[in-house]
Amino acid sequence: MNLPHSVRLVEVGPRDGLQNEKQPISVADKVRLVDDLSAAGLRYIEVGSFVSPKWVPQMAGSAEVFSGIQRRPDITYAALTPNLKGFEAALEAKVEEVAVFAAASEAFSQKNINCSIADSLQRFVPLLEAAKAAKVRVRGYVSCVLGCPYDGDVAPQQVAAVARELHAMGCYEVSLGDTIGTGTAGKTRALLDVVSRDVPRERLAGHFHDTYGQALANIYASLLEGISVFDSSVAGLGGCPYAKGATGNVASEDVLYLLQGLGIDTGVDMDGLIAAGQRICQVLGKANGSRVARARLSH
């Protein structure tokens, strides 16, 4: 299969990247990060999450972040909304697109959101109905598609079943997440072969963590399978509070370098992206998780 001519990067740094940080991060710093990412040319940015601060304290100021950012007409600013209450809060904050999430593993679903996969999907029904009425698009996430910290291997057919449900409920796109980063290129291609029988490839996206250093290989494998949308996080920020040992998302800078090397257009400026990552890393007092950024900055 030919490689895609262009790829859409879904920048999840401000949400998935920051949600696991222990130290408080000011609304102003979050706003600056989103504005920096907008200036770098990213066309889809997940700004925050409308969840209970009890469960994810770092996302408490999402409404304030949305009101503070400089919105550009050609950029989608999205938020994660786990239930109808979260969706209604997102609407008040003038969020343009929302995302819902389910797990491909029963054990992870219980640990993460305290309910079964089936119950989690049922929770989304009123949300998707409200979103349709409000003409707000909904994106779906499926976690643990290539392994679970509690159940171990996850059958591709189970992933396909959850992805099919989300797509049938109205999610225009389903992002498949290797939450613990144990996937390999071969398993990724096998997974996409199975899932694409139920959800068209043009409706699928990849979300890879780099715990085992395989994220870029998995993205390349996905490109070969016709996938042209990938989630990534500036400076490799992130992790999962419910998956012990899971490191950050694949770094946006590293994905961009891979795509540029393949002649695939993204519309993203590398220098601007590196600057955005470096600035938030200085705020957090941590090293930049992008190999490309570290190499460029050391010259």
mmCIF file of N, CA, C and O in Angstrom, residues 105-139:
data_model
loop_
_atom_site.group_PDB
_atom_site.id
_atom_site.type_symbol
_atom_site.label_atom_id
_atom_site.label_comp_id
_atom_site.label_asym_id
_atom_site.label_seq_id
_atom_site.Cartn_x
_atom_site.Cartn_y
_atom_site.Cartn_z
ATOM 1 N N SER A 105 -9.874 -3.486 27.309
ATOM 2 C CA SER A 105 -9.630 -4.448 28.381
ATOM 3 C C SER A 105 -10.619 -4.219 29.522
ATOM 4 O O SER A 105 -10.759 -3.087 30.007
ATOM 5 N N GLU A 106 -11.287 -5.273 29.963
ATOM 6 C CA GLU A 106 -12.247 -5.147 31.060
ATOM 7 C C GLU A 106 -11.567 -4.683 32.350
ATOM 8 O O GLU A 106 -12.078 -3.826 33.062
ATOM 9 N N ALA A 107 -10.415 -5.258 32.656
ATOM 10 C CA ALA A 107 -9.723 -4.898 33.899
ATOM 11 C C ALA A 107 -9.313 -3.430 33.882
ATOM 12 O O ALA A 107 -9.453 -2.718 34.881
ATOM 13 N N PHE A 108 -8.821 -2.961 32.745
ATOM 14 C CA PHE A 108 -8.398 -1.558 32.661
ATOM 15 C C PHE A 108 -9.599 -0.625 32.770
ATOM 16 O O PHE A 108 -9.523 0.431 33.401
ATOM 17 N N SER A 109 -10.720 -1.016 32.171
ATOM 18 C CA SER A 109 -11.928 -0.209 32.264
ATOM 19 C C SER A 109 -12.354 -0.039 33.720
ATOM 20 O O SER A 109 -12.694 1.058 34.169
ATOM 21 N N GLN A 110 -12.305 -1.127 34.466
ATOM 22 C CA GLN A 110 -12.675 -1.070 35.882
ATOM 23 C C GLN A 110 -11.727 -0.185 36.681
ATOM 24 O O GLN A 110 -12.153 0.616 37.519
ATOM 25 N N LYS A 111 -10.423 -0.322 36.418
ATOM 26 C CA LYS A 111 -9.425 0.456 37.154
ATOM 27 C C LYS A 111 -9.482 1.936 36.778
ATOM 28 O O LYS A 111 -9.269 2.810 37.614
ATOM 29 N N ASN A 112 -9.754 2.197 35.503
ATOM 30 C CA ASN A 112 -9.678 3.554 34.983
ATOM 31 C C ASN A 112 -10.943 4.354 35.263
ATOM 32 O O ASN A 112 -10.880 5.482 35.749
ATOM 33 N N ILE A 113 -12.116 3.771 34.962
ATOM 34 C CA ILE A 113 -13.360 4.517 35.127
ATOM 35 C C ILE A 113 -14.408 3.775 35.959
ATOM 36 O O ILE A 113 -15.585 4.144 35.968
ATOM 37 N N ASN A 114 -13.975 2.720 36.652
ATOM 38 C CA ASN A 114 -14.829 2.031 37.631
ATOM 39 C C ASN A 114 -16.104 1.446 37.043
ATOM 40 O O ASN A 114 -17.169 1.446 37.696
ATOM 41 N N CYS A 115 -16.043 0.963 35.818
ATOM 42 C CA CYS A 115 -17.203 0.289 35.248
ATOM 43 C C CYS A 115 -16.756 -0.621 34.114
ATOM 44 O O CYS A 115 -15.609 -0.554 33.666
ATOM 45 N N SER A 116 -17.656 -1.455 33.642
ATOM 46 C CA SER A 116 -17.337 -2.375 32.554
ATOM 47 C C SER A 116 -17.270 -1.636 31.228
ATOM 48 O O SER A 116 -17.717 -0.479 31.114
ATOM 49 N N ILE A 117 -16.735 -2.296 30.213
ATOM 50 C CA ILE A 117 -16.691 -1.699 28.873
ATOM 51 C C ILE A 117 -18.107 -1.392 28.393
ATOM 52 O O ILE A 117 -18.392 -0.302 27.882
ATOM 53 N N ALA A 118 -18.999 -2.362 28.559
ATOM 54 C CA ALA A 118 -20.381 -2.180 28.104
ATOM 55 C C ALA A 118 -21.052 -0.991 28.791
ATOM 56 O O ALA A 118 -21.729 -0.173 28.147
ATOM 57 N N ASP A 119 -20.837 -0.870 30.106
ATOM 58 C CA ASP A 119 -21.427 0.251 30.843
ATOM 59 C C ASP A 119 -20.824 1.579 30.391
ATOM 60 O O ASP A 119 -21.522 2.594 30.295
ATOM 61 N N SER A 120 -19.517 1.593 30.119
ATOM 62 C CA SER A 120 -18.871 2.833 29.684
ATOM 63 C C SER A 120 -19.449 3.295 28.351
ATOM 64 O O SER A 120 -19.675 4.486 28.138
ATOM 65 N N LEU A 121 -19.694 2.350 27.459
ATOM 66 C CA LEU A 121 -20.263 2.709 26.158
ATOM 67 C C LEU A 121 -21.689 3.243 26.316
ATOM 68 O O LEU A 121 -22.088 4.189 25.619
ATOM 69 N N GLN A 122 -22.438 2.662 27.239
ATOM 70 C CA GLN A 122 -23.806 3.137 27.469
ATOM 71 C C GLN A 122 -23.818 4.574 27.980
ATOM 72 O O GLN A 122 -24.722 5.348 27.652
ATOM 73 N N ARG A 123 -22.804 4.927 28.750
ATOM 74 C CA ARG A 123 -22.720 6.291 29.272
ATOM 75 C C ARG A 123 -22.588 7.321 28.153
ATOM 76 O O ARG A 123 -22.950 8.486 28.320
ATOM 77 N N PHE A 124 -22.065 6.880 27.027
ATOM 78 C CA PHE A 124 -21.808 7.814 25.931
ATOM 79 C C PHE A 124 -23.049 8.097 25.098
ATOM 80 O O PHE A 124 -23.059 9.048 24.317
ATOM 81 N N VAL A 125 -24.084 7.285 25.238
ATOM 82 C CA VAL A 125 -25.272 7.449 24.386
ATOM 83 C C VAL A 125 -25.882 8.842 24.529
ATOM 84 O O VAL A 125 -26.073 9.551 23.523
ATOM 85 N N PRO A 126 -26.203 9.307 25.751
ATOM 86 C CA PRO A 126 -26.777 10.658 25.870
ATOM 87 C C PRO A 126 -25.791 11.741 25.446
ATOM 88 O O PRO A 126 -26.204 12.773 24.897
ATOM 89 N N LEU A 127 -24.499 11.515 25.671
ATOM 90 C CA LEU A 127 -23.489 12.493 25.260
ATOM 91 C C LEU A 127 -23.479 12.650 23.740
ATOM 92 O O LEU A 127 -23.497 13.763 23.207
ATOM 93 N N LEU A 128 -23.478 11.514 23.031
ATOM 94 C CA LEU A 128 -23.446 11.561 21.573
ATOM 95 C C LEU A 128 -24.741 12.137 21.003
ATOM 96 O O LEU A 128 -24.721 12.838 19.983
ATOM 97 N N GLU A 129 -25.857 11.880 21.665
ATOM 98 C CA GLU A 129 -27.119 12.479 21.233
ATOM 99 C C GLU A 129 -27.081 13.995 21.407
ATOM 100 O O GLU A 129 -27.512 14.749 20.519
ATOM 101 N N ALA A 130 -26.540 14.442 22.537
ATOM 102 C CA ALA A 130 -26.438 15.881 22.793
ATOM 103 C C ALA A 130 -25.456 16.538 21.822
ATOM 104 O O ALA A 130 -25.689 17.651 21.342
ATOM 105 N N ALA A 131 -24.375 15.830 21.536
ATOM 106 C CA ALA A 131 -23.377 16.367 20.608
ATOM 107 C C ALA A 131 -23.965 16.516 19.204
ATOM 108 O O ALA A 131 -23.725 17.506 18.510
ATOM 109 N N LYS A 132 -24.755 15.527 18.802
ATOM 110 C CA LYS A 132 -25.392 15.592 17.482
ATOM 111 C C LYS A 132 -26.343 16.776 17.402
ATOM 112 O O LYS A 132 -26.365 17.514 16.405
ATOM 113 N N ALA A 133 -27.094 16.980 18.473
ATOM 114 C CA ALA A 133 -28.036 18.104 18.509
ATOM 115 C C ALA A 133 -27.309 19.442 18.468
ATOM 116 O O ALA A 133 -27.786 20.408 17.864
ATOM 117 N N ALA A 134 -26.139 19.488 19.107
ATOM 118 C CA ALA A 134 -25.350 20.730 19.159
ATOM 119 C C ALA A 134 -24.402 20.866 17.968
ATOM 120 O O ALA A 134 -23.672 21.851 17.874
ATOM 121 N N LYS A 135 -24.414 19.855 17.097
ATOM 122 C CA LYS A 135 -23.538 19.842 15.914
ATOM 123 C C LYS A 135 -22.068 19.919 16.307
ATOM 124 O O LYS A 135 -21.262 20.644 15.715
ATOM 125 N N VAL A 136 -21.728 19.152 17.342
ATOM 126 C CA VAL A 136 -20.346 19.040 17.813
ATOM 127 C C VAL A 136 -19.841 17.647 17.456
ATOM 128 O O VAL A 136 -20.485 16.642 17.791
ATOM 129 N N ARG A 137 -18.719 17.574 16.774
ATOM 130 C CA ARG A 137 -18.176 16.270 16.388
ATOM 131 C C ARG A 137 -17.556 15.570 17.592
ATOM 132 O O ARG A 137 -17.015 16.213 18.496
ATOM 133 N N VAL A 138 -17.626 14.235 17.571
ATOM 134 C CA VAL A 138 -17.095 13.429 18.672
ATOM 135 C C VAL A 138 -16.063 12.446 18.128
ATOM 136 O O VAL A 138 -16.320 11.727 17.156
ATOM 137 N N ARG A 139 -14.927 12.418 18.777
ATOM 138 C CA ARG A 139 -13.853 11.487 18.432
ATOM 139 C C ARG A 139 -13.804 10.423 19.529
ATOM 140 O O ARG A 139 -14.041 10.710 20.708
#
